[in-house]
XYZ file of C-alpha atoms in Angstrom:
686
model
C -71.713 127.920 -2.823
C -68.326 129.625 -3.162
C -67.127 131.767 -6.180
C -63.812 131.167 -7.782
C -62.599 134.566 -6.378
C -63.555 133.726 -2.723
C -61.780 130.201 -3.087
C -58.664 131.875 -4.329
C -58.492 134.317 -1.464
C -59.116 131.391 1.057
C -56.101 129.586 -0.654
C -54.002 132.562 -0.111
C -54.819 132.923 3.621
C -54.576 129.163 4.473
C -50.738 128.949 4.635
C -50.401 131.591 6.991
C -53.246 130.276 9.321
C -52.562 126.424 9.204
C -48.687 126.433 8.925
C -47.036 126.473 12.353
C -43.443 127.350 12.773
C -43.306 129.486 9.673
C -41.955 133.135 10.677
C -42.050 136.026 8.316
C -38.745 138.032 8.677
C -39.075 141.709 9.096
C -38.264 143.997 6.251
C -34.937 145.833 6.161
C -33.284 148.510 3.984
C -31.484 145.937 2.052
C -34.647 144.441 0.734
C -35.866 147.729 -0.630
C -36.374 148.228 -4.227
C -33.938 150.872 -5.633
C -36.377 151.512 -8.621
C -39.287 152.134 -6.334
C -37.223 154.476 -3.964
C -36.141 156.607 -6.855
C -39.702 157.344 -8.265
C -41.572 157.376 -4.870
C -42.163 160.948 -3.433
C -44.177 162.190 -0.475
C -46.926 164.515 -1.775
C -48.587 167.180 0.279
C -52.326 167.053 -0.374
C -52.361 170.970 -0.353
C -49.718 170.962 -2.967
C -51.618 168.772 -5.445
C -52.620 171.884 -7.300
C -48.906 172.582 -8.425
C -49.243 169.762 -10.913
C -51.692 171.896 -12.923
C -50.529 173.002 -16.208
C -49.676 176.372 -17.218
C -51.340 178.917 -17.324
C -53.741 177.560 -14.650
C -51.020 177.148 -12.049
C -49.904 180.704 -12.367
C -53.508 181.946 -12.139
C -54.090 179.875 -9.256
C -51.126 181.232 -7.386
C -52.149 184.921 -8.071
C -55.750 184.051 -6.745
C -53.983 182.558 -3.485
C -51.716 185.647 -3.108
C -54.690 188.115 -3.533
C -56.842 186.208 -0.903
C -54.134 186.013 1.706
C -53.486 189.785 1.357
C -57.010 190.535 1.533
C -57.448 188.319 4.534
C -54.412 190.259 6.227
C -56.182 193.681 5.481
C -59.251 192.458 6.863
C -57.704 191.213 10.007
C -55.689 194.498 10.402
C -58.820 196.360 10.054
C -60.654 194.347 12.549
C -57.830 194.840 15.080
C -57.673 198.561 14.497
C -61.415 198.776 14.988
C -61.424 196.941 18.192
C -58.309 199.044 19.539
C -60.335 202.416 18.674
C -63.458 200.897 20.293
C -61.534 200.112 23.450
C -59.768 203.581 23.643
C -61.362 206.793 24.804
C -62.154 208.713 21.733
C -61.330 212.581 21.957
C -64.161 215.027 21.818
C -64.481 216.379 18.230
C -65.380 220.065 18.200
C -67.072 221.767 15.009
C -65.982 225.222 13.889
C -68.021 228.251 15.294
C -68.267 230.288 12.027
C -67.444 229.913 8.311
C -66.362 232.145 5.585
C -67.520 231.203 2.023
C -64.843 232.156 -0.755
C -65.180 232.530 -4.479
C -61.735 230.873 -4.981
C -59.550 228.294 -3.253
C -57.453 230.197 -0.574
C -53.724 229.541 -0.975
C -52.514 231.166 2.338
C -53.639 232.952 5.389
C -52.314 235.234 8.011
C -53.641 237.072 11.058
C -52.542 240.461 12.590
C -54.367 242.281 15.219
C -58.195 241.895 14.340
C -57.672 241.255 10.724
C -57.469 237.965 8.585
C -55.648 238.240 5.361
C -56.516 235.442 2.831
C -54.442 235.085 -0.537
C -56.344 233.511 -3.440
C -56.256 233.173 -7.285
C -56.574 236.780 -8.123
C -55.307 238.680 -5.057
C -55.985 238.835 -1.389
C -58.790 239.794 0.914
C -59.042 241.316 4.304
C -61.646 239.821 6.696
C -62.793 240.705 10.286
C -61.514 238.002 12.757
C -64.637 238.088 15.015
C -67.692 238.412 12.539
C -65.899 236.904 9.414
C -67.180 239.821 7.251
C -64.970 240.903 4.293
C -63.656 244.333 4.603
C -61.460 244.907 1.585
C -60.290 243.073 -1.583
C -57.318 243.711 -3.765
C -57.405 242.033 -7.142
C -56.346 244.835 -9.546
C -53.540 242.888 -11.303
C -55.465 239.478 -11.141
C -52.424 237.694 -9.891
C -52.515 234.565 -7.437
C -51.115 234.952 -4.148
C -49.043 232.184 -2.869
C -47.917 233.455 0.493
C -48.618 236.405 2.632
C -46.809 237.824 5.512
C -47.845 240.429 8.074
C -46.132 242.563 10.789
C -47.815 244.253 13.476
C -46.506 247.868 13.841
C -48.544 248.897 16.814
C -51.541 250.949 15.428
C -50.810 249.990 11.876
C -49.997 246.717 9.949
C -47.443 245.977 7.166
C -48.591 243.410 4.539
C -46.248 241.601 2.225
C -48.015 239.251 -0.254
C -46.054 237.177 -2.876
C -47.730 236.241 -6.150
C -47.227 233.050 -8.272
C -44.401 234.829 -10.238
C -42.525 235.501 -7.002
C -43.192 239.344 -7.036
C -43.215 240.990 -3.631
C -45.374 244.066 -2.857
C -45.593 246.115 0.214
C -48.894 247.353 1.577
C -49.661 249.606 4.752
C -52.694 249.568 6.647
C -53.514 252.699 8.912
C -56.876 253.882 10.250
C -58.867 251.580 7.934
C -57.053 252.883 4.800
C -54.801 250.578 2.560
C -51.652 252.251 1.042
C -49.406 250.614 -1.482
C -45.807 251.155 -0.695
C -43.513 249.497 -3.279
C -42.963 246.510 -5.555
C -39.675 245.200 -4.065
C -38.388 243.040 -6.945
C -40.057 244.224 -10.015
C -37.856 244.354 -13.118
C -38.377 245.983 -16.560
C -37.209 242.942 -18.546
C -39.775 240.091 -17.939
C -37.297 237.688 -19.496
C -35.050 238.189 -16.420
C -37.207 237.839 -13.406
C -35.839 237.714 -9.702
C -38.411 235.723 -7.947
C -38.519 235.748 -4.292
C -38.344 232.296 -2.586
C -38.207 233.321 1.090
C -38.685 236.388 3.276
C -38.592 237.609 6.908
C -39.854 240.789 8.618
C -38.615 241.575 11.887
C -40.783 241.918 15.057
C -41.864 245.321 15.072
C -41.468 245.880 11.327
C -38.209 247.786 11.448
C -36.342 245.579 8.915
C -37.196 243.147 6.059
C -35.076 240.408 4.410
C -35.842 238.900 1.007
C -34.076 235.770 -0.664
C -34.072 236.343 -4.311
C -33.050 234.216 -7.244
C -32.191 235.195 -10.895
C -29.772 234.201 -13.687
C -28.509 231.222 -11.812
C -27.504 233.250 -8.684
C -28.929 233.541 -5.140
C -28.635 236.614 -2.855
C -30.312 238.106 0.204
C -31.414 241.772 0.078
C -31.923 243.366 3.508
C -34.046 246.606 3.795
C -34.710 249.114 6.700
C -38.367 250.046 6.695
C -39.049 253.639 7.341
C -42.265 253.113 9.351
C -42.004 256.513 11.125
C -41.827 258.272 7.819
C -45.029 256.312 6.719
C -46.857 257.391 9.794
C -46.177 261.085 9.182
C -47.011 260.588 5.344
C -50.330 259.149 6.007
C -51.270 261.486 8.718
C -50.263 264.457 6.248
C -50.821 262.932 2.965
C -49.514 264.756 -0.204
C -51.564 263.590 -2.925
C -50.006 264.013 -6.207
C -52.040 263.372 -9.503
C -50.850 263.905 -13.097
C -53.445 263.371 -15.825
C -50.782 262.921 -18.529
C -48.982 260.228 -16.640
C -50.430 256.911 -16.307
C -49.845 255.547 -12.773
C -49.187 251.921 -12.352
C -49.862 251.830 -8.826
C -52.157 249.101 -7.639
C -55.571 249.971 -6.276
C -58.547 248.390 -4.712
C -61.284 247.013 -6.980
C -64.955 247.563 -6.610
C -66.612 244.417 -5.370
C -68.739 242.740 -7.989
C -72.435 242.066 -6.991
C -71.826 238.493 -7.880
C -69.396 237.881 -5.097
C -70.312 234.853 -3.173
C -70.032 236.525 0.197
C -71.704 239.858 -0.648
C -74.375 239.173 2.038
C -71.664 239.505 4.603
C -69.810 242.476 2.989
C -68.849 245.412 5.065
C -66.358 247.511 3.263
C -64.684 249.568 6.037
C -61.131 249.543 4.564
C -60.408 251.291 1.199
C -57.736 253.023 -0.678
C -58.246 256.829 -0.294
C -56.133 258.588 -3.024
C -52.816 258.154 -4.390
C -50.522 258.684 -1.492
C -46.956 258.154 -2.225
C -44.994 256.489 0.726
C -41.263 256.388 1.245
C -39.762 253.231 -0.220
C -37.777 250.707 1.922
C -34.102 251.510 2.350
C -31.624 248.820 1.077
C -28.692 248.443 3.782
C -26.909 245.148 2.718
C -26.733 242.479 -0.202
C -25.585 239.262 1.045
C -24.420 236.276 -1.203
C -23.693 232.682 -0.376
C -20.263 231.843 0.719
C -17.666 231.237 -2.059
C -16.122 227.639 -2.439
C -13.062 227.135 -0.335
C -9.966 227.771 -2.543
C -6.111 227.674 -1.869
C -4.230 230.633 -0.543
C -1.802 232.800 -2.487
C 0.512 232.888 0.565
C 3.815 230.885 0.094
C 5.089 230.498 3.711
C 3.414 230.623 7.204
C 5.819 233.950 7.984
C 3.912 235.556 5.066
C 0.544 234.622 6.633
C 1.358 236.001 10.041
C 2.941 239.232 8.598
C -0.446 240.157 6.493
C -2.928 239.135 9.038
C -3.816 242.104 11.402
C -5.772 240.247 14.036
C -6.373 236.687 15.306
C -10.295 237.216 15.308
C -12.182 234.673 12.909
C -9.485 232.029 12.792
C -10.728 228.466 13.394
C -14.263 229.437 12.000
C -13.625 227.989 8.573
C -13.675 231.365 6.709
C -10.087 232.601 7.316
C -7.862 229.643 6.324
C -4.443 229.479 4.791
C -4.272 226.261 2.877
C -2.470 225.823 -0.465
C -4.109 224.523 -3.677
C -1.801 221.417 -3.623
C -3.028 220.498 -0.130
C -6.647 220.558 -1.242
C -5.897 218.372 -4.284
C -4.091 215.925 -2.098
C -6.879 215.673 0.346
C -9.565 215.329 -2.403
C -7.309 212.415 -4.167
C -6.987 210.655 -0.780
C -10.725 210.964 -0.157
C -11.659 209.590 -3.637
C -9.305 206.712 -3.376
C -10.500 205.585 -0.029
C -14.323 205.778 -0.829
C -14.244 205.289 -4.614
C -16.695 202.447 -4.410
C -19.215 204.470 -2.457
C -18.788 207.554 -4.896
C -19.354 205.593 -8.147
C -22.717 206.271 -9.642
C -23.417 209.156 -7.182
C -24.942 212.225 -8.630
C -22.705 215.358 -8.427
C -25.396 217.838 -8.952
C -24.864 221.203 -7.237
C -27.557 222.142 -4.724
C -29.314 225.354 -5.072
C -28.186 227.695 -2.407
C -31.013 228.422 0.178
C -30.717 230.664 3.189
C -32.385 230.700 6.523
C -32.213 234.025 8.500
C -33.294 235.654 11.594
C -33.257 239.236 13.001
C -31.559 239.058 16.416
C -31.799 241.538 19.073
C -28.852 243.079 20.996
C -27.314 240.455 23.244
C -24.011 239.245 24.691
C -23.448 237.353 21.705
C -22.131 240.256 19.678
C -20.767 243.253 21.392
C -21.878 246.335 19.122
C -20.068 249.786 19.354
C -21.631 252.218 21.648
C -22.097 254.591 18.919
C -24.010 252.085 16.700
C -26.376 250.849 19.411
C -29.999 251.747 18.771
C -33.034 251.744 20.922
C -34.056 248.636 22.914
C -36.128 246.004 21.193
C -34.902 246.621 17.677
C -32.778 244.024 15.882
C -29.152 244.913 15.351
C -27.950 241.565 13.800
C -29.089 239.286 11.032
C -28.117 235.798 11.464
C -27.859 233.717 8.319
C -26.835 229.980 7.252
C -26.776 228.481 3.763
C -27.692 225.001 2.548
C -24.759 222.586 2.817
C -22.682 224.888 5.004
C -21.381 224.523 8.495
C -21.390 227.994 9.560
C -23.910 230.534 11.148
C -23.135 233.998 10.095
C -23.799 237.268 12.023
C -24.145 240.640 9.934
C -24.656 243.980 11.580
C -27.601 245.845 10.479
C -26.229 249.107 11.484
C -24.470 249.796 8.068
C -24.946 251.286 4.842
C -25.051 249.614 1.326
C -21.675 251.143 0.404
C -19.956 249.277 3.461
C -17.944 246.064 2.828
C -20.101 242.823 3.387
C -18.155 240.944 5.927
C -19.841 239.023 8.837
C -19.172 240.362 12.359
C -18.936 236.870 13.822
C -19.135 233.314 12.663
C -20.325 230.139 14.415
C -18.925 226.910 13.063
C -20.980 223.609 13.583
C -19.524 220.009 13.360
C -22.151 219.231 10.573
C -24.042 221.170 7.910
C -26.640 223.208 9.400
C -30.308 221.952 8.188
C -32.522 224.033 10.083
C -32.673 226.797 12.670
C -35.391 228.493 14.720
C -35.596 231.607 16.779
C -38.124 231.971 19.645
C -40.771 234.778 19.560
C -39.131 236.669 22.362
C -35.844 236.533 20.408
C -33.848 235.114 23.333
C -33.382 231.498 22.195
C -32.014 230.120 19.114
C -31.946 226.294 17.921
C -29.463 225.128 15.373
C -30.311 221.710 13.895
C -27.579 219.897 11.831
C -27.944 217.366 9.273
C -26.827 214.580 11.528
C -29.730 214.926 13.903
C -27.879 217.092 16.551
C -29.761 220.240 18.075
C -27.673 222.959 19.729
C -29.735 225.314 22.106
C -28.453 228.817 22.719
C -29.505 231.541 25.191
C -28.613 234.524 23.186
C -29.609 236.939 26.104
C -26.935 235.652 28.236
C -24.671 234.340 25.273
C -24.320 230.953 26.909
C -24.839 227.429 25.486
C -27.911 225.679 26.907
C -27.197 222.304 25.819
C -26.688 219.818 22.776
C -29.329 217.243 22.096
C -29.141 214.284 19.752
C -32.435 213.027 18.255
C -33.088 209.222 17.980
C -31.352 207.380 15.471
C -32.744 207.856 12.007
C -34.670 210.897 12.980
C -33.856 214.263 11.137
C -35.363 217.342 11.960
C -38.101 218.768 9.825
C -39.413 221.756 11.726
C -38.902 223.264 15.321
C -41.639 225.166 17.304
C -41.022 227.001 20.578
C -43.461 226.871 23.342
C -44.005 229.440 25.936
C -42.665 228.103 29.255
C -45.309 226.430 31.313
C -45.501 224.615 34.469
C -47.558 221.561 35.765
C -49.307 222.745 38.755
C -52.340 220.938 40.562
C -52.652 218.566 37.554
C -53.045 221.255 34.983
C -50.766 223.235 32.752
C -50.220 226.970 33.655
C -48.036 229.899 32.890
C -45.847 231.144 35.655
C -46.177 235.012 36.393
C -43.179 237.036 36.399
C -39.827 236.846 34.230
C -38.506 233.320 33.368
C -34.847 232.870 32.395
C -32.965 230.000 30.514
C -36.179 227.884 30.365
C -36.661 226.400 26.884
C -39.271 224.077 25.665
C -39.562 223.304 21.978
C -41.477 220.616 19.993
C -39.494 218.929 17.086
C -41.175 217.416 14.098
C -38.951 214.770 12.317
C -38.953 213.685 8.617
C -40.244 210.265 9.545
C -43.393 211.821 11.124
C -42.407 211.399 14.698
C -42.844 214.177 17.215
C -40.271 214.963 20.115
C -40.261 217.278 23.023
C -36.851 219.022 23.866
C -36.789 220.892 27.290
C -33.701 222.647 28.918
C -33.737 224.286 32.256
C -30.884 226.578 33.292
C -27.596 224.680 33.963
C -29.439 221.265 33.757
C -28.832 218.807 30.871
C -31.459 219.123 28.056
C -34.037 216.248 28.123
C -35.841 214.741 24.924
C -39.173 212.726 25.087
C -41.042 211.104 22.301
C -44.640 212.485 21.978
C -45.673 210.572 18.707
C -43.725 207.519 17.455
C -43.176 207.009 13.759
C -46.167 205.050 12.338
C -44.830 201.891 10.946
C -47.842 200.127 9.311
C -49.904 203.237 8.375
C -48.107 206.007 6.934
C -51.082 208.189 6.518
C -51.192 208.776 10.103
C -47.867 210.432 10.157
C -47.891 213.979 11.460
C -47.468 216.484 8.537
C -47.699 219.813 10.469
C -47.520 221.160 13.907
C -48.558 224.565 15.342
C -48.205 225.813 18.954
C -51.339 227.349 20.617
C -50.176 230.306 22.951
C -53.469 230.831 24.860
C -53.270 227.186 25.952
C -50.279 226.156 27.986
C -48.351 223.259 26.752
C -50.660 222.494 23.931
C -49.983 222.077 20.228
C -52.229 221.363 17.069
C -51.074 218.375 15.268
C -52.140 217.840 11.705
C -51.893 214.225 10.141
C -51.609 213.060 6.536
C -55.096 211.326 6.963
C -56.815 214.895 7.483
C -57.319 214.624 11.287
C -56.481 217.571 13.494
C -55.968 217.190 17.180
C -54.971 219.112 20.139
C -51.960 217.477 21.966
C -50.988 218.066 25.654
C -47.260 217.614 25.491
C -46.875 217.363 29.416
C -48.703 214.144 29.697
C -48.653 213.439 26.593
C -52.364 212.834 25.327
C -54.905 214.203 22.958
C -57.211 216.487 24.618
C -59.783 217.024 21.728
C -60.177 216.978 17.960
C -61.448 219.530 15.353
C -63.268 218.896 12.203
C -64.865 221.057 9.562
C -68.622 221.048 8.619
C -70.168 218.647 6.166
C -69.660 218.159 3.153
C -66.300 219.394 3.647
C -63.569 217.062 4.881
C -59.684 217.003 4.882
C -58.491 214.594 2.090
C -55.520 212.423 2.425
C -52.650 212.897 1.621
C -53.257 216.290 2.920
C -51.348 219.655 2.889
C -53.070 221.738 5.489
C -53.604 225.492 4.942
C -54.100 226.965 8.591
C -53.198 229.848 10.720
C -53.199 230.159 14.578
C -53.455 233.603 16.322
C -50.656 234.491 18.479
C -52.652 236.948 20.767
C -56.339 235.667 20.207
C -57.815 232.070 21.097
C -58.502 231.558 17.344
C -57.401 229.230 14.599
C -58.488 229.204 11.090
C -58.497 226.067 8.765
C -59.186 225.693 5.087
C -62.031 223.038 4.091
C -61.334 220.956 0.927
C -64.055 219.988 -1.447
C -65.701 216.565 -1.266
C -64.561 213.849 -3.488
C -65.417 213.967 -7.150
C -66.739 210.403 -7.028
C -69.085 211.210 -4.331
C -71.136 213.846 -5.969
C -69.534 215.527 -8.979
C -72.330 217.728 -9.847
C -72.630 218.990 -6.100
C -69.054 219.449 -5.542
C -68.859 222.149 -8.377
C -71.822 224.000 -6.509
C -70.116 223.894 -3.199
C -68.016 227.202 -2.522
C -64.637 227.136 -1.091
C -64.673 227.925 2.853
C -62.427 228.853 5.694
C -63.460 227.616 9.086
C -63.092 229.531 12.296
C -62.481 227.647 15.472
C -62.797 229.743 18.725
C -61.216 228.055 21.828
C -63.306 229.898 24.283
C -66.578 228.441 22.584
C -65.648 224.984 23.875
C -66.207 224.412 27.671
C -63.043 222.029 28.035
C -60.747 224.735 26.548
C -62.375 227.664 28.052
C -61.659 226.286 31.420
C -58.137 225.766 30.686
C -57.791 229.178 29.276
C -59.380 230.694 32.147
C -56.966 228.889 34.637
C -53.855 229.281 32.490
C -51.809 231.234 34.901
C -50.591 230.648 38.513
C -49.270 233.414 40.873
C -45.524 233.261 41.668
C -46.285 232.501 45.337
C -48.009 229.506 44.382
C -45.307 228.099 42.314
C -43.604 224.792 43.271
C -40.243 224.976 44.811
C -38.626 222.682 42.410
C -39.265 225.030 39.656
C -38.973 228.228 41.585
C -36.998 230.885 39.787
C -33.582 232.020 40.959
C -33.586 234.857 43.574
C -32.209 238.066 42.173
C -29.109 239.472 43.691
C -29.128 242.985 45.132
C -28.441 245.665 42.661
C -24.901 246.409 43.991
C -23.779 242.732 43.807
C -25.137 242.356 40.271
C -23.176 245.441 38.982
C -20.021 244.350 40.723
C -20.293 240.845 39.142
C -21.051 242.320 35.686
C -18.114 244.745 35.953
C -15.730 241.676 37.202
C -16.795 239.662 34.229
C -16.409 242.432 31.817
C -12.815 243.365 33.182
C -11.743 239.736 32.942
C -12.830 239.372 29.304
C -11.077 242.761 28.378
C -8.007 241.561 29.904
C -8.110 238.322 28.069
C -8.631 240.172 24.778
C -5.866 242.622 25.485
C -3.477 239.478 26.040
C -4.484 237.808 22.985
C -3.773 240.874 20.863
C -0.482 241.482 22.698
C 0.572 237.856 21.732
C -0.603 238.300 18.150
C 1.353 241.571 17.744
C 4.515 239.813 19.277
C 4.001 237.102 16.805
C 3.705 239.443 13.760
C 6.953 241.273 14.864
C 8.951 238.038 15.024
C 7.557 236.969 11.487
C 8.636 240.250 9.984
C 12.011 239.769 11.695
C 12.528 236.373 10.281
C 11.455 237.425 6.736
C 14.092 240.250 6.621
C 16.761 237.803 7.745
C 15.621 235.424 4.887
C 16.080 238.304 2.471
C 19.422 239.279 3.548
C 20.521 235.749 2.883
């Protein structure tokens, strides 16, 4: 029995099944309903949630965004974990010893067999080998932010700078500490002159201090009377006046509550009030003055007043009128006005970088002013935002007129400069990323190197010239000339190797690329390791310390402090590498406060000692770090020296040609002056 609904369905299907010859026409666009087309929308099933009302639609989008980002981070971590597992991890070496300190060390320095550590109340002196504290100076209870040392042979010069920028000079001789002088101490505390940078020449003959005060900046250069100090400490003349209170800093007695009293061995002490000769000021150098217009009215007057042609073209001796400067400034502002709008016109603080240079072919000093060999004779200076590198003679007195003996102009402002330890090579880095390498001993240009686009120099580190012989890095025996190798750290965290050999064009290689996705892996500091040929310590922001072989390049090993100390990120490492011993020291940071707050307070501050010879891999490198000159490869063999007669003849010939050229220049200049004077007289007659 059929239902009414079933019978109705049968009636609808019957015409289609029973009627023959009836054809259903295919649908066309003309038959589409316009109303249905207007309201019909193809909907994505995944986008159905967009029809949710507010604020649920916004909450749903935020949840999806957090989920997508979390999933990307998880995938990136898995990828890095797999990459690390597939790579060969370098061996991590622990420190060989540890010095526990009562306060956080701010700075460290190594000279001879002593370690100097500056802290919150003064500085301490430790033994490099047994880590025992030998002396402490905390009389004035001032924090030491930086400390400089100079090896004077049998004695040591110490120059700590406190948190107020005050410099004090100390002298160590035969286990005795002597106070020399406070360099920039002023009577009026409202007018301080803090020191922002300092430099001591190799050998301790000169010292330079960059001081600031009352909105001004200047450079004070002193001659250090180390010969007088030696006589005064060998034959001391102790002067005591009970009525006069002496303000001379002294050593304090160590308190029994000191955290490292168990390892205390006081072998250095202040023995009496011995007065030493103060440093002798020789020159005060101020930043270059802004370029202004000349008062000369005509070129004839210029040629008549100038005595010589030396210095022209350096940017210092120019003869341009004020109207010309004004026209040039107006043209510049009119052309680049859209780029200048909104820019800050704040004047940069004048900062200087300076180096003590040895006698060389760069500056020919008079014979009567030449001193013993190995003593600097010139101070090289460049200022922030300036194109010129100035040379000032050190053989002068404070009454002499402060004028540079020579000027090197550069195409762009000099951003950084670095002098090699031997004093023979100089690198000038400009703000446009161009490096200029100079051989000061020969007075010749080694080459010009352009860093990759977007890389700007942050620091330069010279490496002692090494060779790759038998699959290992070695130092060649004998003298090496015109061989420069340096590592350049850029502001983007990349590391580059620059090498120049003789007349060959300098080559640049990228050691570590800029980290694109993980900024915490960027390199923040680099330090050469002289006992290991071609090796540098690389400090990253994430707290890792690696030893890098620049010849391959590859990571040789890693170093890490003892637990619970670690190196937090972002990290500002405090370390020091010995130039003559296979040691480097590293400050250990406290654990995170979130991990163990009560335990972190009880953990003392520490400095960790890493001894390269204590690790088998590095001990083998140090043992085989040199190769005889007979075994050196022919491709890097040193140029054979000419006989003495030929060398003397070549030197005299070059010197004669130079003198003839200078005489011709002076003759032309004298003739030009006479002609200008003659023309001036004729103009006056008219």
